[in-house]
mmCIF file of C-alpha atoms in Angstrom:
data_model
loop_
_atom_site.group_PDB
_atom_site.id
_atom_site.type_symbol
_atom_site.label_atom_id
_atom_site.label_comp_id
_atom_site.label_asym_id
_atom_site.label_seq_id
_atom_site.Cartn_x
_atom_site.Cartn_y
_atom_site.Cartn_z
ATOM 1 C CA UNK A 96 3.559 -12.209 -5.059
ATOM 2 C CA UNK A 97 5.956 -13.345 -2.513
ATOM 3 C CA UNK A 98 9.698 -13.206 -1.605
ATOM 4 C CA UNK A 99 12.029 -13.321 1.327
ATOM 5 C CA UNK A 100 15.919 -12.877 1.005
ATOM 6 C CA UNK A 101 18.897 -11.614 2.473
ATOM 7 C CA UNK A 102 21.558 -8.946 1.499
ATOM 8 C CA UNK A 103 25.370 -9.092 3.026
ATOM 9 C CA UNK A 104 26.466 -5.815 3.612
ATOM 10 C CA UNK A 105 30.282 -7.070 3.730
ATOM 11 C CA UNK A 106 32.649 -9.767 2.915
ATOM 12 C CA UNK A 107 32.532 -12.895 5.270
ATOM 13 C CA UNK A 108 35.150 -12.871 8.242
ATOM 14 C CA UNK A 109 33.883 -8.672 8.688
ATOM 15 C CA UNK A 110 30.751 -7.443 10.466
ATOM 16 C CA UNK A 111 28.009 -8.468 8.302
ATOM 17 C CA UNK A 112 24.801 -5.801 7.903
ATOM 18 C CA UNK A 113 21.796 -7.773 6.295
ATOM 19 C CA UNK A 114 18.881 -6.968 5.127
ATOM 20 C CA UNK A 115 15.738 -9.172 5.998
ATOM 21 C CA UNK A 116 12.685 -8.405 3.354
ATOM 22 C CA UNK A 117 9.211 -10.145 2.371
ATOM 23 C CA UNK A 118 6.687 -8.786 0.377
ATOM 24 C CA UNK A 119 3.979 -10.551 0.416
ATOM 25 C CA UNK A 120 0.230 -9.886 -0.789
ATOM 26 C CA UNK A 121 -2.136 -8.539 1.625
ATOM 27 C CA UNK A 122 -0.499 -10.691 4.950
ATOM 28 C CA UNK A 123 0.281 -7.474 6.609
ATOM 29 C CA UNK A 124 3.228 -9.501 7.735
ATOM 30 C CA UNK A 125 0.756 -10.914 10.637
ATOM 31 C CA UNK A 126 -0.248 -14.351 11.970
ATOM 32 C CA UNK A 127 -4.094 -14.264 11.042
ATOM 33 C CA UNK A 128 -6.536 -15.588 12.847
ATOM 34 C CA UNK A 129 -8.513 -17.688 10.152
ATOM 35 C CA UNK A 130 -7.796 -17.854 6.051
ATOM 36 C CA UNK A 131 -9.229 -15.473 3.856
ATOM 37 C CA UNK A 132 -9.037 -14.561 -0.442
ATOM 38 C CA UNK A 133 -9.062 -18.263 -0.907
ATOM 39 C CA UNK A 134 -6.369 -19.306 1.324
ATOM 40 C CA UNK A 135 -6.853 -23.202 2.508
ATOM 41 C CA UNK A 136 -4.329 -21.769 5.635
ATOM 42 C CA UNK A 137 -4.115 -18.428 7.756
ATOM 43 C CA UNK A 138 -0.856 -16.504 6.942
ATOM 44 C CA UNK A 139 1.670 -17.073 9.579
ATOM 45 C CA UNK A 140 4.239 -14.095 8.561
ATOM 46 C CA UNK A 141 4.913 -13.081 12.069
ATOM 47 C CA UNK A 142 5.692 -16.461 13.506
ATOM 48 C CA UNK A 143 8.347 -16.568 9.967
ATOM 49 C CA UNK A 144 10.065 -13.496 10.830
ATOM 50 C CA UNK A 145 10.111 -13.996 14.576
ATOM 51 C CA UNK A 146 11.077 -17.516 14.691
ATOM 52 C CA UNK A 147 12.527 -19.512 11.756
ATOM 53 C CA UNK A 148 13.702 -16.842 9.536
ATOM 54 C CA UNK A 149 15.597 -15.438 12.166
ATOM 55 C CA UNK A 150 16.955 -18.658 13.552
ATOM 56 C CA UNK A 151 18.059 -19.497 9.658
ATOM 57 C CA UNK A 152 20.168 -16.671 9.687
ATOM 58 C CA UNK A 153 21.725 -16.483 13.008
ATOM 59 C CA UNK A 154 22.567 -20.401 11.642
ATOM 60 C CA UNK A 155 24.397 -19.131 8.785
ATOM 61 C CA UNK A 156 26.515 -16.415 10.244
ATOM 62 C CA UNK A 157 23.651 -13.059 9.591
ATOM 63 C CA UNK A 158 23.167 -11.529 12.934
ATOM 64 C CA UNK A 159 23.262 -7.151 12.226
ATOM 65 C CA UNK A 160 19.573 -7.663 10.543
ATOM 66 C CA UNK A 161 17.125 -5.015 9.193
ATOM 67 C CA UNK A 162 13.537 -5.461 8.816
ATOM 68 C CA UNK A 163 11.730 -4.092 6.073
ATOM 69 C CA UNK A 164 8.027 -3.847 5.255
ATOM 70 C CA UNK A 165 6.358 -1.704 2.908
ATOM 71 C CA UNK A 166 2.985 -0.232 2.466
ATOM 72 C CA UNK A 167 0.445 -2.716 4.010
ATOM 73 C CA UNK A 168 3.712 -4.281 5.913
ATOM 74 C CA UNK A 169 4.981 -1.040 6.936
ATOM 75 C CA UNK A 170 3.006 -0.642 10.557
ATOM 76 C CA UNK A 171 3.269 -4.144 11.181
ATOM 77 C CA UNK A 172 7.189 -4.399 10.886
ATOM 78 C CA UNK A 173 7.958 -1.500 12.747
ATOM 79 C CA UNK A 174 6.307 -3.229 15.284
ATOM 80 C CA UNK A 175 7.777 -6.771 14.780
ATOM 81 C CA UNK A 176 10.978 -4.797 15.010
ATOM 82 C CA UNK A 177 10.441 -3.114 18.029
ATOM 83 C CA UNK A 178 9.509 -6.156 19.769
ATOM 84 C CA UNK A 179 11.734 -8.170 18.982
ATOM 85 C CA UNK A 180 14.871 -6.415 18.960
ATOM 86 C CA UNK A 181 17.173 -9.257 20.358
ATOM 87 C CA UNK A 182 16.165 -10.094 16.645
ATOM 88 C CA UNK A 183 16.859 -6.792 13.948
ATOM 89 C CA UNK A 184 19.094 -4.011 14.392
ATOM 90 C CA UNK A 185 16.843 -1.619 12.765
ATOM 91 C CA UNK A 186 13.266 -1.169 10.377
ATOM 92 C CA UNK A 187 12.469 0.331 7.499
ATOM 93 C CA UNK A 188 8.886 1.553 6.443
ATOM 94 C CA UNK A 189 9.000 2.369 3.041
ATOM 95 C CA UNK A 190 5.554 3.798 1.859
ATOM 96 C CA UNK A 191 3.859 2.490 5.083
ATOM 97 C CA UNK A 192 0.634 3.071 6.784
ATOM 98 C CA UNK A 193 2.303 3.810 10.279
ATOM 99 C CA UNK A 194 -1.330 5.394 11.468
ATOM 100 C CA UNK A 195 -3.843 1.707 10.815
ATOM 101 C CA UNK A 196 -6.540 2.542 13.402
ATOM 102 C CA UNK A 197 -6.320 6.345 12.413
ATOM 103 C CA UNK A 198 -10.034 8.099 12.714
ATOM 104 C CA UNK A 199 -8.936 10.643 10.013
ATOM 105 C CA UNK A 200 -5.910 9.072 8.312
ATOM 106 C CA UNK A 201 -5.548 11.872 5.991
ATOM 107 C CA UNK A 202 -4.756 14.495 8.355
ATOM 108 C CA UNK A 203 -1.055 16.086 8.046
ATOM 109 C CA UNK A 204 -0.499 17.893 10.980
ATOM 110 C CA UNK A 205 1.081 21.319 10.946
ATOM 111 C CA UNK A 206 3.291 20.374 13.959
ATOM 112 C CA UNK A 207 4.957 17.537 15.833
ATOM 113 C CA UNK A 208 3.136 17.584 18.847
ATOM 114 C CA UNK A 209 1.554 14.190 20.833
ATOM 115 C CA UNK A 210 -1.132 16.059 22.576
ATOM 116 C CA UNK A 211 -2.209 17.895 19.645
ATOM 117 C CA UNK A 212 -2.037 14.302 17.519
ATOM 118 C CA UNK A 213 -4.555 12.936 20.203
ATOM 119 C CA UNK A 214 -7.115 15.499 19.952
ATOM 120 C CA UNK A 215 -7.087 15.636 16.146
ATOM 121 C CA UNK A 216 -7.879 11.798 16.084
ATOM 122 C CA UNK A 217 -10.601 11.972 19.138
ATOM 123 C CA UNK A 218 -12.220 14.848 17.277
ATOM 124 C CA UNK A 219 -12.437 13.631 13.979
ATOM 125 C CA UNK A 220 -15.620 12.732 13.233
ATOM 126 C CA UNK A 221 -16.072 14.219 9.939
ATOM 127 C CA UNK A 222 -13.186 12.545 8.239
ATOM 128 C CA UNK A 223 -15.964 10.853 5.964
ATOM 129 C CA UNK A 224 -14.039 7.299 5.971
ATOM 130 C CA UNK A 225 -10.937 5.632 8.206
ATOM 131 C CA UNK A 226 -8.385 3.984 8.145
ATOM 132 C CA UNK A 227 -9.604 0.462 8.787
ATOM 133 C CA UNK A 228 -11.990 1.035 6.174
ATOM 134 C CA UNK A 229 -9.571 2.008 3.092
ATOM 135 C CA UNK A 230 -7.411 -0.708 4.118
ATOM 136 C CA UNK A 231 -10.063 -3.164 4.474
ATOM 137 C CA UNK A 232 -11.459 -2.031 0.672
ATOM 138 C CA UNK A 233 -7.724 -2.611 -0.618
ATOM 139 C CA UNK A 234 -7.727 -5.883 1.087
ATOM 140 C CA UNK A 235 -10.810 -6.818 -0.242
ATOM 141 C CA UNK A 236 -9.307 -5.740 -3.691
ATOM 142 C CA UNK A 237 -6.074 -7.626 -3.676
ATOM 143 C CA UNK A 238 -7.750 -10.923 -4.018
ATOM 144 C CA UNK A 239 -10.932 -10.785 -1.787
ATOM 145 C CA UNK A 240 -9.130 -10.859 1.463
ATOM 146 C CA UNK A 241 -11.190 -9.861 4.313
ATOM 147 C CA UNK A 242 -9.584 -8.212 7.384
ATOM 148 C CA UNK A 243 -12.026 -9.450 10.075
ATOM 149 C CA UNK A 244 -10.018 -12.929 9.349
ATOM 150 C CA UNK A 245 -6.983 -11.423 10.466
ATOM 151 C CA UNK A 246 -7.334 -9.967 14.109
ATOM 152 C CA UNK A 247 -11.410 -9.471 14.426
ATOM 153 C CA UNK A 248 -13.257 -6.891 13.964
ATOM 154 C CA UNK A 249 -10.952 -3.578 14.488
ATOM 155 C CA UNK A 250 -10.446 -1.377 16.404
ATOM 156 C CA UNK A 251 -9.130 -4.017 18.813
ATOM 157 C CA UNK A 252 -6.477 -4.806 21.442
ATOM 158 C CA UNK A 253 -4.162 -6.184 18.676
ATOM 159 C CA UNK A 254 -4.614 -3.717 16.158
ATOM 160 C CA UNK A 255 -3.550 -0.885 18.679
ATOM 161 C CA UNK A 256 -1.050 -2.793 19.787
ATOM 162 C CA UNK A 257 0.672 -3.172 16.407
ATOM 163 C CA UNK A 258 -0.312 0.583 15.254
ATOM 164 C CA UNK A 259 3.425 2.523 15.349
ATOM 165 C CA UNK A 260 1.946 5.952 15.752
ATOM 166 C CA UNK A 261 -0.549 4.672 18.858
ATOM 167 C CA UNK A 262 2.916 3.024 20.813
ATOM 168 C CA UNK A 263 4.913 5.556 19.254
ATOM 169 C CA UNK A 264 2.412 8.102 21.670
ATOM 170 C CA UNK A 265 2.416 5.689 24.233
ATOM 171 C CA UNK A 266 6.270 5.749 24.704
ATOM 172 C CA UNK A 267 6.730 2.107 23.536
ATOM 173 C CA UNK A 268 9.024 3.049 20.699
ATOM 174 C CA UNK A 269 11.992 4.884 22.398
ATOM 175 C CA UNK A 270 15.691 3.807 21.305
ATOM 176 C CA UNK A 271 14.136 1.665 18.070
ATOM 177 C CA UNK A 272 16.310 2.795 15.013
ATOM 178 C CA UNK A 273 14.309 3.176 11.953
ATOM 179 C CA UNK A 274 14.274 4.650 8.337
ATOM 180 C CA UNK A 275 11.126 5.957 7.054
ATOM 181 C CA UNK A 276 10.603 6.879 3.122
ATOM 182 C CA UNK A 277 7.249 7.862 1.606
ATOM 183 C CA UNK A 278 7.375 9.773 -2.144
ATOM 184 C CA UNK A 279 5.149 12.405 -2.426
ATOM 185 C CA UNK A 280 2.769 11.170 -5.402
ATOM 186 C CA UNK A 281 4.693 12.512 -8.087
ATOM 187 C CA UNK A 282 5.402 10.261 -11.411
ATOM 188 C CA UNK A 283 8.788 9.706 -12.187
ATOM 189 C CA UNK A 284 10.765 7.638 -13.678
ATOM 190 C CA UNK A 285 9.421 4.527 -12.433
ATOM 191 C CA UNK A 286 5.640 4.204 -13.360
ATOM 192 C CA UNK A 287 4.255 0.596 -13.887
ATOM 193 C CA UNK A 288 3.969 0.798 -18.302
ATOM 194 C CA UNK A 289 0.183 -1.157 -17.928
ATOM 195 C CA UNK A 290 -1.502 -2.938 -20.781
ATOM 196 C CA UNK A 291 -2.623 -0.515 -22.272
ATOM 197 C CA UNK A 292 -2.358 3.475 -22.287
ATOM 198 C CA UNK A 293 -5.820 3.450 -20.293
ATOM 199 C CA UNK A 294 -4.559 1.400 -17.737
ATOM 200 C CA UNK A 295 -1.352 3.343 -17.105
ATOM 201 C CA UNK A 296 -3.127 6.463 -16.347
ATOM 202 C CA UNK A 297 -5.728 4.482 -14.066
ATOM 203 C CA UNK A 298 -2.408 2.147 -12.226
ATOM 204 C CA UNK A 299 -0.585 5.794 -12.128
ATOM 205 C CA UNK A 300 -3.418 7.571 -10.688
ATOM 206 C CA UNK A 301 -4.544 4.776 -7.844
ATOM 207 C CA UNK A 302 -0.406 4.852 -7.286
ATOM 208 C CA UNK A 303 -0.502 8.366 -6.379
ATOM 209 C CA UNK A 304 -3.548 8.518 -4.578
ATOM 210 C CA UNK A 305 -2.128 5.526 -2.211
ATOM 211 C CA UNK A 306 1.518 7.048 -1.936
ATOM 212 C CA UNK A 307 -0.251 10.338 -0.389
ATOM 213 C CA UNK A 308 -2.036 8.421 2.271
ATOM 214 C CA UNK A 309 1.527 7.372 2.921
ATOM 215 C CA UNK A 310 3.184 10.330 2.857
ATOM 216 C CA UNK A 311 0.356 11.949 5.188
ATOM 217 C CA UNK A 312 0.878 9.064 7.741
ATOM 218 C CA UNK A 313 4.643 8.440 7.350
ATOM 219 C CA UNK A 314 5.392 12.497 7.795
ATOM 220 C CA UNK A 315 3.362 12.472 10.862
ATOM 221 C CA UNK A 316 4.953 9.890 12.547
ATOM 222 C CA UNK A 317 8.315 10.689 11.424
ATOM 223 C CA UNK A 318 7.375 14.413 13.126
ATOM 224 C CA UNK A 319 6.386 12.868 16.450
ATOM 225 C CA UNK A 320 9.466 10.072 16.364
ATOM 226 C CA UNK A 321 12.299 12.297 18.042
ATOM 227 C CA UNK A 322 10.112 13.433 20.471
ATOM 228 C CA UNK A 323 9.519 9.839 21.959
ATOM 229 C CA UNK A 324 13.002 8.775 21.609
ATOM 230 C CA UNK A 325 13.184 7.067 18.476
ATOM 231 C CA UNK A 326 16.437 7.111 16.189
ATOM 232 C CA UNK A 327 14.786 8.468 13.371
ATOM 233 C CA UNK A 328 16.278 9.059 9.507
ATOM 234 C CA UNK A 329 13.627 10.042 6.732
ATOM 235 C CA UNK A 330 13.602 10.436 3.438
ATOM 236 C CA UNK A 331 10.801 12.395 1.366
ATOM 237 C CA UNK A 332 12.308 13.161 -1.894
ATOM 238 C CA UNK A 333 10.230 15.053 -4.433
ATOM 239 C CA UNK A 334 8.665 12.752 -6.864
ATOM 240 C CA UNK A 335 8.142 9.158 -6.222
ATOM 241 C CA UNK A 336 4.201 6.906 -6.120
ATOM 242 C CA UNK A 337 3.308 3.790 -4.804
ATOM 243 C CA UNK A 338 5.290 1.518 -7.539
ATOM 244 C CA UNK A 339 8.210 -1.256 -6.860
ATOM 245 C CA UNK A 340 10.490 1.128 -8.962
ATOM 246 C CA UNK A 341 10.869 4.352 -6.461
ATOM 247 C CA UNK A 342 11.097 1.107 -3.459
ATOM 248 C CA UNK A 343 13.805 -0.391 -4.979
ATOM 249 C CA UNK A 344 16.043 2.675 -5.786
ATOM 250 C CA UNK A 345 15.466 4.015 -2.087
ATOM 251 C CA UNK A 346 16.901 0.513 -0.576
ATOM 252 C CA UNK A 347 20.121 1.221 -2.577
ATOM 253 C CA UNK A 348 20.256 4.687 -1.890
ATOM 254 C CA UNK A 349 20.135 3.365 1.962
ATOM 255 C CA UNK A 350 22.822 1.026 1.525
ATOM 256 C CA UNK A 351 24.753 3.581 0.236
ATOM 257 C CA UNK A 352 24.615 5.573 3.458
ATOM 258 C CA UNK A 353 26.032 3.118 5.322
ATOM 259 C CA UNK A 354 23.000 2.946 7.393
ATOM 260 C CA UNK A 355 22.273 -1.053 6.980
ATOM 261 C CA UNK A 356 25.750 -1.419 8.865
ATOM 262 C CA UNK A 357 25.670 0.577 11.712
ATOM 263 C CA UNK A 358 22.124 2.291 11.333
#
């Protein structure tokens, strides 16, 4: 599944807010390092929305862009956006794993507080499995895509560098504007209908299960994000799973702040 596109916020001739978005299977938006699930090239998202999809749309008159990346994509384009901000205006993680080298990535934290963040990661050696690990096993899932193709073996230089909550701690994330949105697991009014009444409950059940790991990541970060200087909106409404449905009605619910425009 792939696609790339861009919303005008506002009639030509007036200050245009646009919306940059690519969802793409298990590319993490990143340039890998070798192919993987069967790929005869590496993926090369980063170089895309750092160089010639921005370049396209300064060409054509877009130039108040906002970065979006959901759940694998979510870490990875809050960090695109933050380094590159000559480039988008503002991010949006929507159901993102913001934590990626997390020891314990299921760990909510009772406060917002860096040092006590630090120590519940270093100490966390009976989390049972990490981060790295689920995200390598959905990888893996999503069309036999293996992780070690993309920047090594983790945890490495690159993978802390692109890890939001890591910078975030490190100070590296002051000033960036961003909107973060995780649902809390709930079904709604939105659940993928399956082939069959079996495989509802088991796409509605792995659906929840993922959208809590995002909520649990997403809520801590969005806890620590003032405190480091980030321009930080969330929303964390009260039903909502890991499903294209709940996605979609939060970007229009966005727009209708105003916040694509002057964010």
């Amino acid at each position: 599944m792939g696609t790339a596109g861009i919303l005008p916020g506002r009639p030509a001739g007036q200050a245009r807010s646009d919306v940059t978005y690519s969802c793409t299977s298990p590319s993490f938006y990143a340039d890998w390092n070798a192919p993987s699930g069967g790929r005869s090239t590496p993926y090369r998202w980063e170089s895309v929305l750092t160089g010639s999809l921005p370049a396209y749309m300064t060409s054509r008159g877009f130039f108040n862009r906002t970065l979006i990346g959901l759940s694998m994509s979510g870490a990875q384009a809050v960090m695109i956006a933050n380094n590159n901000r000559d480039k988008y205006s503002r991010v949006v993680s929507m159901s993102g794993m913001l934590n990626p080298t997390a020891r314990c990535p299921l760990r909510t934290l009772p406060t917002a507080d860096p040092v006590t963040y630090n120590l519940s990661q270093a100490l966390a050696k009976n989390c049972g499995i990490s981060m790295q690990t689920l995200l390598r096993l959905a990888a893996l899932d999503a069309g036999g895509y293996n992780l070690n193709n993309m920047w090594g073996t983790a945890p490495n230089d690159k993978s802390t560098a692109m890890d939001p909550t890591v910078q975030l701690l490190s100070g590296k994330l002051a000033g960036l504007h961003m909107w973060v949105y995780a649902g809390n697991g709930v079904w709604a009014n939105h659940q993928p209908q399956g082939a069959n009444q079996v495989d509802y409950y088991k796409t509605g059940l792995s659906s929840t299960s993922i959208e809590l790991l995002a909520k649990a990541q997403s809520a801590n970060f969005a806890g620590l994000a003032p405190l480091a200087g980030v321009n930080v909106r969330t929303s964390f409404p009260g039903a909502g799973t890991h499903a294209w449905g709940y996605w979609q009605d939060q970007i229009w619910y966005i727009a209708s702040t105003g916040w694509f425009k002057n964010g």
